[in-house]
Each structure stands twice: as structure tokens, then as C-alpha cells.
Short mmCIF file of C-alpha atoms in Angstrom, two decimals:
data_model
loop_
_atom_site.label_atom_id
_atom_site.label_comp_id
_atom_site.label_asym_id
_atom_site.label_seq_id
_atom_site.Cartn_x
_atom_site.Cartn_y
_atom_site.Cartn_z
CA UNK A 77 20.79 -10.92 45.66
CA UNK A 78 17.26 -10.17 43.84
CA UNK A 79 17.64 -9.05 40.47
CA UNK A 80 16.19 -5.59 38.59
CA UNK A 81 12.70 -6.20 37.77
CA UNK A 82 12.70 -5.62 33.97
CA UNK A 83 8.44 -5.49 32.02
CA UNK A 84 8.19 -6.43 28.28
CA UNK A 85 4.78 -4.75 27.12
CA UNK A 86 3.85 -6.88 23.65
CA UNK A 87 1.23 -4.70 21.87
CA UNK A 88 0.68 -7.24 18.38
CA UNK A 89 1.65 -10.26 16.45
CA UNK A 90 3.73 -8.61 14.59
CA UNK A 91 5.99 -8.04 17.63
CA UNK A 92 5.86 -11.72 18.64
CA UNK A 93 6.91 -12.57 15.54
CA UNK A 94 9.89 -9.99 15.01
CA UNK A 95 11.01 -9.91 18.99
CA UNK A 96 9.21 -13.17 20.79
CA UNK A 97 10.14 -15.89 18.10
CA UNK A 98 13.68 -14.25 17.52
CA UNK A 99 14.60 -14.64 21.19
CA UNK A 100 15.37 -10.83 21.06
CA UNK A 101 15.07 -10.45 24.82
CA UNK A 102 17.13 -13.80 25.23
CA UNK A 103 19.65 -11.83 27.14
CA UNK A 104 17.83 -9.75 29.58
CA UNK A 105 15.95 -12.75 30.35
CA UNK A 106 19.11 -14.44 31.97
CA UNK A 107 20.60 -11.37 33.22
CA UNK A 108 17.26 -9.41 34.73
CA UNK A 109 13.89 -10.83 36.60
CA UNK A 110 11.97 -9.97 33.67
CA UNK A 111 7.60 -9.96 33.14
CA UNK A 112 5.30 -10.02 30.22
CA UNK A 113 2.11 -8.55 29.71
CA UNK A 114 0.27 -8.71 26.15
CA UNK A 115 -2.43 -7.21 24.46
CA UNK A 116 -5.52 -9.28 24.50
CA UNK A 117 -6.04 -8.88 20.94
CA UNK A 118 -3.24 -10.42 19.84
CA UNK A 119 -3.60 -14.16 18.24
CA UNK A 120 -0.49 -15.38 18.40
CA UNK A 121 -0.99 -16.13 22.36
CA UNK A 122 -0.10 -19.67 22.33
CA UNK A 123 3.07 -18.83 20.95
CA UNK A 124 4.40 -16.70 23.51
CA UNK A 125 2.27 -18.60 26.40
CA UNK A 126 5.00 -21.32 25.02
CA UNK A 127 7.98 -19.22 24.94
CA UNK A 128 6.75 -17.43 27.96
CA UNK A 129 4.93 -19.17 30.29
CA UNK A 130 2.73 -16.78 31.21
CA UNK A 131 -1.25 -15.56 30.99
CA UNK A 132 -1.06 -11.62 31.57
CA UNK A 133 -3.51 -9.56 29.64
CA UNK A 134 -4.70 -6.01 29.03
CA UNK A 135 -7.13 -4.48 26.77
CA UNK A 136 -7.73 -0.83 25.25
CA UNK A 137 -11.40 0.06 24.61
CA UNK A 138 -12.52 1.10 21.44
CA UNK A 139 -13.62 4.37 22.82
CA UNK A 140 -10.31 6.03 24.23
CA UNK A 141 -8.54 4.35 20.91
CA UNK A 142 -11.12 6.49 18.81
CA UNK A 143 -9.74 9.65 21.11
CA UNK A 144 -6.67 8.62 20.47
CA UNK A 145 -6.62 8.27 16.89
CA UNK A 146 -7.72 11.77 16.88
CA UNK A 147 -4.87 13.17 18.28
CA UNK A 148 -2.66 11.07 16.41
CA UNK A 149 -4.55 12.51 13.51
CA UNK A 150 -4.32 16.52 14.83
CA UNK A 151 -0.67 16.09 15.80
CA UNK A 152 0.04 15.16 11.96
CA UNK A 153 -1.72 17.78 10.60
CA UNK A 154 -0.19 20.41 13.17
CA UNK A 155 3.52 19.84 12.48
CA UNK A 156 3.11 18.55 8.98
CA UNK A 157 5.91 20.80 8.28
CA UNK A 158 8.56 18.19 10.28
CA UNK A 159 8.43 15.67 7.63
CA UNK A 160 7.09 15.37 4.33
CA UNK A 161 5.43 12.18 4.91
CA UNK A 162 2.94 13.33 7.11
CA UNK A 163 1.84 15.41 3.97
CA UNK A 164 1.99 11.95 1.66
CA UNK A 165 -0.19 10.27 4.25
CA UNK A 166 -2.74 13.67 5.06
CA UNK A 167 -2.79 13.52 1.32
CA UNK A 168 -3.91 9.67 1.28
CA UNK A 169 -6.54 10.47 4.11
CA UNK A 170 -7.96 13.31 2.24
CA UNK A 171 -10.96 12.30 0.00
CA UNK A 172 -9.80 13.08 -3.28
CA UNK A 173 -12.51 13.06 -6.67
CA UNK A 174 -10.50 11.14 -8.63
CA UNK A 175 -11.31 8.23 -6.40
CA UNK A 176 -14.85 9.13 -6.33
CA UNK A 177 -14.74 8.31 -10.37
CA UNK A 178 -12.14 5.71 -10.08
CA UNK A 179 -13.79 3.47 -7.38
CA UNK A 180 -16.27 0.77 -8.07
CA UNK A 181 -19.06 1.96 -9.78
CA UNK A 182 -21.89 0.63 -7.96
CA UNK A 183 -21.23 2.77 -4.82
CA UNK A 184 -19.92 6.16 -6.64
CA UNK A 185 -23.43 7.56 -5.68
CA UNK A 186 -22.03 7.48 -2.16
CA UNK A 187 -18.10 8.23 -2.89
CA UNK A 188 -19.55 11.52 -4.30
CA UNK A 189 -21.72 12.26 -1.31
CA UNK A 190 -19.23 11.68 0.99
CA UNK A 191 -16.07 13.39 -0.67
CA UNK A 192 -19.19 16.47 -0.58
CA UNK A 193 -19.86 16.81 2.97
CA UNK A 194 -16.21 15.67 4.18
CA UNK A 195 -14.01 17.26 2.01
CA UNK A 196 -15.58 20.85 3.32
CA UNK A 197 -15.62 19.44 6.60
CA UNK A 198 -12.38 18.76 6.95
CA UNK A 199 -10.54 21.71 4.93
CA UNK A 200 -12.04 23.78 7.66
CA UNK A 201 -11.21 21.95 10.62
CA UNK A 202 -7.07 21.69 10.08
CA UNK A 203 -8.08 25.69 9.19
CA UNK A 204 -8.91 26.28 12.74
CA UNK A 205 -5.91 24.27 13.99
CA UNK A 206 -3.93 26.32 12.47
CA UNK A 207 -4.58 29.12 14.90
CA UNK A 208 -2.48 28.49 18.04
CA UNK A 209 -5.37 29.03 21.05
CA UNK A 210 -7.95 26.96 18.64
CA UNK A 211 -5.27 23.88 18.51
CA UNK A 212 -4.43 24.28 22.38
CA UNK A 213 -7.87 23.92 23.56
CA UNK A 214 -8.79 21.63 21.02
CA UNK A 215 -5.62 19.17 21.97
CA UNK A 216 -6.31 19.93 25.26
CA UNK A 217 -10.03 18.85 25.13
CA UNK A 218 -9.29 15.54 23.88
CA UNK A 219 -6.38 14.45 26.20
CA UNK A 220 -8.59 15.49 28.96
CA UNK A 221 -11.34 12.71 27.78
CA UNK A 222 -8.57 10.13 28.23
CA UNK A 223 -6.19 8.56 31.16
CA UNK A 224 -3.73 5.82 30.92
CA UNK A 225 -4.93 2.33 31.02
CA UNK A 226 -6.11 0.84 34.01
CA UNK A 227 -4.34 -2.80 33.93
CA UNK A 228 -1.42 -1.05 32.57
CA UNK A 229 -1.37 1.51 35.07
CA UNK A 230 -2.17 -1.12 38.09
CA UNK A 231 0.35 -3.58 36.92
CA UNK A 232 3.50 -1.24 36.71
CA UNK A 233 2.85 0.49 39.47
CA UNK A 234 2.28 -2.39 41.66
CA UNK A 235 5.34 -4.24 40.84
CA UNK A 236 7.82 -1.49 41.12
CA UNK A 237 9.56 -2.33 37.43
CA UNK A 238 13.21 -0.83 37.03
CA UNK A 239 12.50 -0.88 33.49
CA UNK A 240 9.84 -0.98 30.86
CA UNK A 241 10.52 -2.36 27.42
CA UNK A 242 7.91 -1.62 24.30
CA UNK A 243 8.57 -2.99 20.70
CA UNK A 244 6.65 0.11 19.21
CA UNK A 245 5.78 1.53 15.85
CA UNK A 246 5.84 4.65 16.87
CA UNK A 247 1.58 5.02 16.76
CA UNK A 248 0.58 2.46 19.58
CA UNK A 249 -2.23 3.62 22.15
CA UNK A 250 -0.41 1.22 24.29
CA UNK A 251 2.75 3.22 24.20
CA UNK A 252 1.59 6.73 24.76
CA UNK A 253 0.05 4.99 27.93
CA UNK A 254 3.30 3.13 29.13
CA UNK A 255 4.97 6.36 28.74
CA UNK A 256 2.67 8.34 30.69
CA UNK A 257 2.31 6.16 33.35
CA UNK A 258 6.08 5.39 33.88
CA UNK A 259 6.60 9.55 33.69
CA UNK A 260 3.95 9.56 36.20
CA UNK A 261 6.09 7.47 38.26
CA UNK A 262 9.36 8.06 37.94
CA UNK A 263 9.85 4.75 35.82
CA UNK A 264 12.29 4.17 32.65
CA UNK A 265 10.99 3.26 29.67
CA UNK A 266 12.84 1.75 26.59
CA UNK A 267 10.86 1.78 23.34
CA UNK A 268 12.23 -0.58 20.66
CA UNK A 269 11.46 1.51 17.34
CA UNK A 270 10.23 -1.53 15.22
CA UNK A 271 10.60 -0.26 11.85
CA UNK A 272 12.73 1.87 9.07
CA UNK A 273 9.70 4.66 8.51
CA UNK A 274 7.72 4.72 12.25
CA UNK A 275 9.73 7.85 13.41
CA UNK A 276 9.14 9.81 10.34
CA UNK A 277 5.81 8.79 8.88
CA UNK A 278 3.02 8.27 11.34
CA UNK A 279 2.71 11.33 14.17
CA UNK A 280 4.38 12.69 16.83
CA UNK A 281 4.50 10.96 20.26
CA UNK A 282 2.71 13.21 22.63
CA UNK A 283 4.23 11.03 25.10
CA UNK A 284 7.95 9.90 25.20
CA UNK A 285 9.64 6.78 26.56
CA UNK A 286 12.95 7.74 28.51
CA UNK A 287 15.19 6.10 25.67
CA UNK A 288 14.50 4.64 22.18
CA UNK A 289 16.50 1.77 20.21
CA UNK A 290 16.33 2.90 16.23
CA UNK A 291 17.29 1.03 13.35
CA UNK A 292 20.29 3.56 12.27
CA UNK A 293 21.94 7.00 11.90
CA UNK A 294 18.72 8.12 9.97
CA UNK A 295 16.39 6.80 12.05
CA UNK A 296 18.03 8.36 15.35
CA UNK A 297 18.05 11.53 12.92
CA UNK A 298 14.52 11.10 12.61
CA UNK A 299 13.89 11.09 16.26
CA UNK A 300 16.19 14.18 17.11
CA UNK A 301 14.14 16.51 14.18
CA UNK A 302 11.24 14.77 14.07
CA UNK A 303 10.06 13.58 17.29
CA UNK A 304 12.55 15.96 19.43
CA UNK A 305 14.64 12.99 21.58
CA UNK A 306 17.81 13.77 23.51
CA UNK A 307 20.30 12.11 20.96
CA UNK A 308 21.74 10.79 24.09
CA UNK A 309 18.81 9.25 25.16
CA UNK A 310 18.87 6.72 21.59
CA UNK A 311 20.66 3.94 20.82
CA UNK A 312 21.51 2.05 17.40
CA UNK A 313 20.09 -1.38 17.94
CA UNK A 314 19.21 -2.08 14.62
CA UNK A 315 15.99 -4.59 14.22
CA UNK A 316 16.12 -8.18 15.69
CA UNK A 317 14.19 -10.06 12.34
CA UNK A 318 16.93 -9.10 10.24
CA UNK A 319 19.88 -10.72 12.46
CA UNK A 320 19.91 -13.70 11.34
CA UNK A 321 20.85 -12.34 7.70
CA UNK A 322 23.95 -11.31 8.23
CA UNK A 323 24.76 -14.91 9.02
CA UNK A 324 23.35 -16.17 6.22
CA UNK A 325 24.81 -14.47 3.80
CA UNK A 326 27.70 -16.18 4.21
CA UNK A 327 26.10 -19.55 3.70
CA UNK A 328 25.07 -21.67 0.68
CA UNK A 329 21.59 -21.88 1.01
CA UNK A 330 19.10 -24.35 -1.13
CA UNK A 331 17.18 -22.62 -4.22
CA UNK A 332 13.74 -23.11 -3.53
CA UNK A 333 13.85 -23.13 -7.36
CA UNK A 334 14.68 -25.31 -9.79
CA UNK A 335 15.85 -22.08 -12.37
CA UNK A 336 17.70 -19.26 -11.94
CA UNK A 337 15.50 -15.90 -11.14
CA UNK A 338 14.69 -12.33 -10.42
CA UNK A 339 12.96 -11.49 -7.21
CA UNK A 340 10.35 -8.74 -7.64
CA UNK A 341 9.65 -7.44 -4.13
CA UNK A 342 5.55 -6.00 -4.01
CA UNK A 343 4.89 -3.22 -1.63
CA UNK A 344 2.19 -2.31 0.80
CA UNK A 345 1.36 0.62 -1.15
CA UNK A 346 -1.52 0.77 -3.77
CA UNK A 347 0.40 0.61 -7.04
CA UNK A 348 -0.28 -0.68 -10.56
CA UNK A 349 2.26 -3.69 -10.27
CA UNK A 350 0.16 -5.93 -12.50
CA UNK A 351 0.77 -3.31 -15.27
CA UNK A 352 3.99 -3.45 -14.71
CA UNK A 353 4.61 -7.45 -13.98
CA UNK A 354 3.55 -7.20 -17.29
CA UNK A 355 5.88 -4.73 -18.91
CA UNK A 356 8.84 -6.97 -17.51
CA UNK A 357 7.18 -10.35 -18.66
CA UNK A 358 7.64 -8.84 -22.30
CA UNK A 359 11.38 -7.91 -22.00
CA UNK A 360 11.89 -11.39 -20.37
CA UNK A 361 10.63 -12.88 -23.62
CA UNK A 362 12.32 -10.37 -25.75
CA UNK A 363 15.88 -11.39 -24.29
CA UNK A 364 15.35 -15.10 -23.87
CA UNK A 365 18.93 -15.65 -26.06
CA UNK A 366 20.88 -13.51 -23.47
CA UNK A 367 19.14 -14.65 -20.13
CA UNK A 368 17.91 -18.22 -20.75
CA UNK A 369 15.63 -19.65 -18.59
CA UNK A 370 15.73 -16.67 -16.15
CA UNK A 371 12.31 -16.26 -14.48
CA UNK A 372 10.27 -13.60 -12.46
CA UNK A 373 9.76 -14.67 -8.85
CA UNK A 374 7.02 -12.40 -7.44
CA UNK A 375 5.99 -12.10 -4.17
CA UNK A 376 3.01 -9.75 -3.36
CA UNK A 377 3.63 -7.37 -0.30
CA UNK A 378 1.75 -9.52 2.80
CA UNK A 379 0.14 -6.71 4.05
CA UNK A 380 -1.35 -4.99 0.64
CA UNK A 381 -3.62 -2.64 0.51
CA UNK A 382 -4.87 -3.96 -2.83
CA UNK A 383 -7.18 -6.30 -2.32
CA UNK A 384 -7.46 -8.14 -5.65
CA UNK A 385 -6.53 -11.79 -5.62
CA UNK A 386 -3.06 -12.54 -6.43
CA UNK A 387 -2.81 -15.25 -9.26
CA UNK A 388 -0.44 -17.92 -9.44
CA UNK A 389 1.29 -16.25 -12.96
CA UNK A 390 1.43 -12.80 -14.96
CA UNK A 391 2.17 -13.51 -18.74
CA UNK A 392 5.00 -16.23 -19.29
CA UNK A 393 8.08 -16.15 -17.18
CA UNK A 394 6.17 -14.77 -14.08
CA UNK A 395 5.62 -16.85 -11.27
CA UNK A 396 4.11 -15.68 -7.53
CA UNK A 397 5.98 -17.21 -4.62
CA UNK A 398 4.52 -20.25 -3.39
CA UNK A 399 4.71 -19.16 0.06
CA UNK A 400 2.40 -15.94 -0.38
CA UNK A 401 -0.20 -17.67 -2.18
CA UNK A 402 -0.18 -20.22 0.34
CA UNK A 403 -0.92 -17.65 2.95
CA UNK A 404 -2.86 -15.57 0.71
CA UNK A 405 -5.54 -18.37 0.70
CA UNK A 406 -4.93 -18.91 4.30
CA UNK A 407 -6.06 -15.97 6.30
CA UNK A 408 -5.01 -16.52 9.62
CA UNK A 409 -0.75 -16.70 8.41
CA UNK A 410 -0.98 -13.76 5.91
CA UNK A 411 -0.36 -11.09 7.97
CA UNK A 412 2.81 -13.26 9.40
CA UNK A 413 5.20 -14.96 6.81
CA UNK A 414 7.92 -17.00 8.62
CA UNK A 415 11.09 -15.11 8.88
CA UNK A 416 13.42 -18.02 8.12
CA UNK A 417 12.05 -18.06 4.75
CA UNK A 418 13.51 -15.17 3.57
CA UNK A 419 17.17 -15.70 3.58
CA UNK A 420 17.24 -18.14 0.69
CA UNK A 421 14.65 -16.37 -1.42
CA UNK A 422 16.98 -13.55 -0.95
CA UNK A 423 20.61 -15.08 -1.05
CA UNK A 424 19.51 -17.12 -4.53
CA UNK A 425 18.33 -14.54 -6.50
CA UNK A 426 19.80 -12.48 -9.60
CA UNK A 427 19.29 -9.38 -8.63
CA UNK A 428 15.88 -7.82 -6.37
CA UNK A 429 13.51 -5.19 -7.98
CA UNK A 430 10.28 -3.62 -7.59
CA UNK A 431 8.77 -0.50 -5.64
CA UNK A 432 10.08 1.41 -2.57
CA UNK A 433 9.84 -1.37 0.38
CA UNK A 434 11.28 -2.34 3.22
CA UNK A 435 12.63 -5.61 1.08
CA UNK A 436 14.80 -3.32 -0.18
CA UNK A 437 17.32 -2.95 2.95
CA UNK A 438 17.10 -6.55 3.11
CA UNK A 439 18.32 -6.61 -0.34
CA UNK A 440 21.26 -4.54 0.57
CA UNK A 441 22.29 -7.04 3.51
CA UNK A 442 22.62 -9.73 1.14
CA UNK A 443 24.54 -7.32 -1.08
CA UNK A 444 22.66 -7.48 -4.21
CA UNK A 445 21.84 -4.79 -6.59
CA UNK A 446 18.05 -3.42 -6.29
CA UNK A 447 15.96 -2.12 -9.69
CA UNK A 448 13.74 0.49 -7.64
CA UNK A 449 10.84 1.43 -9.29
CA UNK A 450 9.76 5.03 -8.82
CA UNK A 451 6.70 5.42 -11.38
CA UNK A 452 3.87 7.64 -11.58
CA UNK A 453 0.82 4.87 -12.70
CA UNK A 454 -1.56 7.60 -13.60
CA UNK A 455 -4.01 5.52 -11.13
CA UNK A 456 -3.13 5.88 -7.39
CA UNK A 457 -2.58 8.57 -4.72
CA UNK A 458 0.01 6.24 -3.79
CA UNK A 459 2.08 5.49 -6.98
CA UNK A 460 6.00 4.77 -6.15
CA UNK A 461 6.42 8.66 -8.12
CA UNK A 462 5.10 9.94 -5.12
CA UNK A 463 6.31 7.75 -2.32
CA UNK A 464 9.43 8.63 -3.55
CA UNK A 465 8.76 12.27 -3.76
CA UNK A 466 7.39 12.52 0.04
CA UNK A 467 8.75 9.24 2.38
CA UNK A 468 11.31 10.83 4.38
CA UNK A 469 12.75 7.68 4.61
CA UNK A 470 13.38 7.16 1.28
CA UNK A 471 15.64 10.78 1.03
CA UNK A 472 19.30 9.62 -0.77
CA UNK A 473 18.74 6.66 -1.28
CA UNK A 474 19.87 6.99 -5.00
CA UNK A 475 23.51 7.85 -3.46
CA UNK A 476 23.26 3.91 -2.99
CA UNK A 477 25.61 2.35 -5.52
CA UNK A 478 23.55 -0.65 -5.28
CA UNK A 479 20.02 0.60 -6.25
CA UNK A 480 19.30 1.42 -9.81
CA UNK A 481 15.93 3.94 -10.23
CA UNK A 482 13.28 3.49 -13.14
CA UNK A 483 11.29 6.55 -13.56
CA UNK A 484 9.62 6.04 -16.27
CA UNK A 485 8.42 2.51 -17.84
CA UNK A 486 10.08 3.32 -20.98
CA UNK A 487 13.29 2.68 -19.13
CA UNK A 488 12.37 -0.84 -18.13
CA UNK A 489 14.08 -3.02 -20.29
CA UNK A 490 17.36 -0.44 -20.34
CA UNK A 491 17.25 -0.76 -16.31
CA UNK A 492 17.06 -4.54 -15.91
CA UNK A 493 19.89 -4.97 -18.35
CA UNK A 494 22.12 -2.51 -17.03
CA UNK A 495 20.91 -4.25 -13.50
CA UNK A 496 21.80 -7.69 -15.17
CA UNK A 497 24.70 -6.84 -16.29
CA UNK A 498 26.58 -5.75 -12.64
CA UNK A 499 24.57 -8.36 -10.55
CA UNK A 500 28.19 -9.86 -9.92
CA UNK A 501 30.14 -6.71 -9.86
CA UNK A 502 29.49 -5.78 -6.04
CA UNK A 503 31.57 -3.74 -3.71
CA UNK A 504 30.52 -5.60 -0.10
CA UNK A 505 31.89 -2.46 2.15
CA UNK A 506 31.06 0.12 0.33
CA UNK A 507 27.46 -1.64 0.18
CA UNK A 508 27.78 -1.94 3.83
CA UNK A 509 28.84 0.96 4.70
CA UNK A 510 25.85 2.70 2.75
CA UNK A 511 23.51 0.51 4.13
CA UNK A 512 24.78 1.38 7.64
CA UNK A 513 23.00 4.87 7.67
CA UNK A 514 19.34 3.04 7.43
CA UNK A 515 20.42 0.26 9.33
CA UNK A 516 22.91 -0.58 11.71
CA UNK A 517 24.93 -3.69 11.64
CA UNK A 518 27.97 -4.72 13.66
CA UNK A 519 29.48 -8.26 15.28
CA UNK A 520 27.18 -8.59 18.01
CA UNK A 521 23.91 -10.25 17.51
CA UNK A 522 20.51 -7.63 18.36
CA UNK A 523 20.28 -9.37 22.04
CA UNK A 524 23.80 -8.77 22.68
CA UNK A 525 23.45 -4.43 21.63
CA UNK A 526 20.56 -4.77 23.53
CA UNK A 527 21.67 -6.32 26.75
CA UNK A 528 24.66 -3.46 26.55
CA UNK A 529 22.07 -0.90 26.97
CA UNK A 530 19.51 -2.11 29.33
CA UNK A 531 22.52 -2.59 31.20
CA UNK A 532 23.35 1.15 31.15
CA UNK A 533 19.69 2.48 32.29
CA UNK A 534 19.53 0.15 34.88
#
């Protein structure tokens, strides 16, 4: 009896690392006649050619991703009003004059000529698409300079797929073209929502798979308001890099340390956290009777946009991870820290704190208490005050008994010792429970939910 003919599309690294390496498709594989095909850009080839055993590529030009990154861009600014992080990141992408002044000086010549012929430029334009028969043809002109991919398009059509399975993040070129082409042709498609904010903070998908996989409740909420899904066409799969956790919480797992510490969490945001590395190195010192030898573990967000070089201390008791400044100085692993690693940084420490992240959930799992802070720095667009003003995402999470807000860094040292103090005192299923709505857990392992489902498309 031949099997269902199931296609994995694998767009980046980042989803060989979070669905390749974690043997998310594990399942399928032994249950379905599955294929790969991988975007020739990525450079973790060899290991899926290992994993894999296969040598299918495709390729999108630079052109059509230019087109396409212009109606990414016009479908943000036309229903800005679905979520209010389309406005944070509009407001990021509009050239602003306080970072003409704030930039480097040598080039604020050009800052200042280009926030004066842009600026203008494009205050007008989302004018015009703001009138309904200006946006129409305008949309309509630039899907008309673009078709699907022509390896894509050849390959799943040729093969006759039951099924085709995209790890997406919700702003892929590759997966507005798998969705065309298997609407086109009659084809299911399951997109695997990679992670907590792609629903709600990118654009809309001008082209929708047949079903999605989402991380949670809020996520599939996300989908149904935001990107108008059929809630019956979404199921709670959770994310396959955090599976592992909820095994290892249970566990006794090594300090990589030879102290006890707190783990401050960087984000990918531009925001002043030397400033405030720095703030927290002084109430370290201040309550050296009550906390001993407690240290700062800090570990940079991988994929920063600051670009300064992260040092190896801030003040006294503040200490980078060894792991980030080992990839920090090696280019080619930065973008890709090794999952395994995080369980024990996680499971060992104190208590977690620093600014609105993804480390946050991952706090949660563990069940440990989470020092968020939301402050304005006075410096950046993107200052924690305002991604926690605008991230949809982010909306109730301070109905989390486990997270703790800072406003304001005159609150600092008040925070961490009220944060200190309850680092023990932990209700695990009400934590859970909480932590449910962002991301969903249960008994079953990621491969297992998924299997369930596949199982009911096909």
C-alpha cells in the first residue's frame, strides 16, 4: 500500500535548528512518504543533508523579494488598525529626527538629508493608500509583477503532494508562494507558526495555508482577528524547541556556575541595557550581607540589533554568558545558539529578569518568577516603555502571578528584592495554567500533537 506523499518546505536556519535538529517531523516521517526541499540560502545544509539525505534546492530572486517586501510593507500600513504592533513597527520604519541627531555624527549630514526627502515621501504615499481605489490598483499593480516560484511551483505540482508542511514566521516570500501554488492546485497546506509574535506583528498573509499550528489560545486568537483563519482550520501545537523543557524541569541539572545567580535575559530590541546592567550591579553591591555571593549572569539577545561589542563584565558582580561571547566572536554560530544549552542556564537560576523577550515564556516553563523591565530609556524608538505599550503579544501579561513589572528605574532595587524574596514561593499550576494561554503544553511531545493532526487533513 503506497503511503500519502507528505513535502516539508525549510525556508532558514533558524527552522533547521528549531524543527530539523529537534526531530519535529520524527513522526510523519515513519507514518507518511515524506520530501524535503530547502532554500538555497540557508547554511546549515550539511546538517539536514545528514539528517535528511537529500540535495533539493530552490531560490527566490532578489527582484520579486523586493516586490514582495512591498506588499508586506502596504498590507501593514493598510490594516494597521488590526493590531497595534504594526503601528510600533511603522513607527520604527519611519525616519524619525531624533535619530538624525542621535546617530553617529560623522554621517548626520546624510541622516538629515534623507529623513528630508523620505519622510515627505512617505507621509504621502500611506495618504494615498488610504483611499480605497488608490490601494486596489496599487496592490493590484504589484501582485501582478509577481508569480509563484518556479522550482516551487514545478516540484509540487509534479509530485502530486497530499500535504505541504512550512515552519513559517508568518513574513516568508516562500510561504505566500507555497500557498498560492497549493490553492492553485487544490493542495493542503499546513503552516507551522514558528513564533509567539509572527501572527500579530509582521503583516497580513495575502496568501493563506489551508491550516496553521500556533503556539496557544492567543496566538490562534491572533490568527482569527488578525489574519482572519477559520478557527477550525488551527491547531495548538505549541513550538517544538521548547519540548524538551518540560522534561527538564523535572531534572537536576549541572550549574554551569560555580555561584549562585540571576539570569538577565537581553532582547532583540534596541534598548539601553548597559545603563541598566549597571543600575543592578550597584544594588548587587549594596545588598552583598543579604544575598552573598549572588551574581548577574547576562546573556545578550543573539540576534541584537545593537551592534556594540558585548564585554565579558558590567561593573562587579556582572558577568556575560560564556556561551554568547563565544558566538559573539564567532560569526558563523551567533545567529544559532544550541538549544540544549538552555535548560540548565534556566533550571539553575534565582530568579530571570530583563526586557520583554521571548526568554520570558521559557522562564515561565521552568516556573520561575520573571523581573520584566518595561522602561522608557529616553534613547530608543524601541525602549521596553513602548514595546510594552504596542506588542500585541505582550497584552496581560501582568495578570501573570509570576512576572513582576519595573517601570521606572527608581523601582529597581524595590523589584529585585520583592523578586528575591518569592523566588521559592511558586504556585506550579497556577503558573501553568497562565502560561497555557501563550503557549500550549500538554503530555504529548510536539511530534506526537503534530502527527494527530496531519493525520486529520490527510
Amino acid at each position: 500500500m503506497n503511503k500519502n506523499k507528505i513535502l516539508i518546505v525549510i525556508s532558514s536556519n533558524l527552522f533547521i535548528r528549531n524543527y530539523i535538529l529537534t526531530d519535529a517531523f520524527s513522526k510523519i516521517e515513519a507514518e507518511y512518504e515524506c520530501h524535503y526541499l530547502v532554500n538555497k540560502n540557508t547554511t546549515m545544509v550539511n546538517e539536514i543533508i545528514d539528517k535528511k539525505g537529500f540535495k533539493e534546492f530552490y531560490e527566490i530572486d532578489k527582484k520579486t523579494q523586493k516586490v514582495h517586501q512591498k506588499i508586506f510593507d502596504t498590507l501593514m500600513w493598510r490594516y494597521r488598525s488590526k493590531s497595534s504592533s504594526f503601528l510600533f513597527r511603522i513607527m520604527r520604519s519611519t525616519p524619525d529626527l531624533m535619530r538624525v541627531w542621535s546617530g553617529p555624527k560623522s554621517r548626520i549630514h546624510l541622516r538629515f538629508v534623507k529623513w528630508l526627502v523620505i519622510k515627505p515621501y512617505i507621509s504621502v504615499k500611506r495618504i494615498l493608500l488610504d483611499i480605497d481605489k488608490i490601494y486596489q490598483w496599487y496592490f493590484t499593480r504589484l501582485t501582478n509583477k509577481i508569480q509563484p516560484n518556479s522550482i516551487l511551483r514545478s516540484h509540487i505540482e509534479s509530485n502530486k503532494y497530499d500535504l505541504v508542511i512550512f515552519p513559517s514566521s508568518a513574513y516568508n516570500i516562500d510561504g505566500i508562494d507555497i500557498a498560492w501554488i497549493c490553492e492553485e492546485n487544490n493542495i493542503n497546506s499546513l503552516f507551522l507558526i514558528d513564533n509567539w509574535d509572527n501572527l500579530s506583528s509582521k503583516t497580513i498573509m495575502w496568501k493563506k495555508p489551508s491550516y496553521i499550528g500556533v503556539w496557544g489560545e492567543q496566538s490562534k486568537q491572533h490568527a482569527v482577528d488578525i489574519q482572519n483563519f477559520n478557527s477550525n482550520n488551527i491547531f495548538l501545537l505549541g513550538t517544538p524547541r521548547f519540548d524538551n523543557y518540560f522534561k527538564d524541569r523535572a531534572l537536576e541539572i549541572n550549574n554551569y556556575f560555580d555561584h549562585q545567580y540571576i539570569l538577565f535575559v537581553g532582547t532583540a530590541l534596541d534598548f539601553d541595557e548597559e545603563g541598566l546592567l549597571l543600575t543592578i550591579d550597584n544594588v548587587i553591591e549594596k545588598h552583598k550581607k543579604k544575598w552573598g555571593n549572588i551574581k548577574i549572569i547576562y546573556r545578550p539577545h543573539p540576534w541584537r540589533q545593537n551592534t556594540s561589542q558585548v564585554k565579558e563584565s558590567y561593573g562587579i558582580n556582572i558577568f556575560t554568558d560564556p556561551q554568547i561571547l563565544l558566538a559573539d566572536n564567532d560569526k558563523s554560530t551567533r545567529t544559532q545558539p544550541e538549544l540544549e544549552y538552555y535548560s540548565g542556564l534556566i533550571k539553575n537560576a534565582e530568579f530571570l529578569m530583563g526586557g520583554l523577550t521571548t526568554m520570558l515564556i521559557e522562564g515561565l516553563i521552568f516556573r520561575k518568577h520573571f523581573l520584566a523591565f518595561v522602561h522608557n530609556d529616553n534613547k530608543h524608538v524601541t525602549n521596553m516603555a513602548n514595546a510594552w505599550k504596542y506588542f500585541e503579544h505582550f497584552k496581560y501579561l501582568d495578570r501573570v502571578d509570576a512576572i513582576t513589572f519595573s517601570h521606572i528605574e527608581l523601582d529597581v532595587e524595590q523589584k529585585m528584592i520583592e523578586c528575591w524574596n518569592k523566588r521559592k514561593v511558586i504556585s506550579c499550576s497556577k503558573v501553568d495554567k497562565q502560561r497555557s494561554w501563550y503557549l500550549f503544553g500538554d503530555e504529548s511531545n510536539y511530534h506526537d500533537r503534530l502527527l494527530s493532526h496531519v493525520d486529520k487533513i490527510i
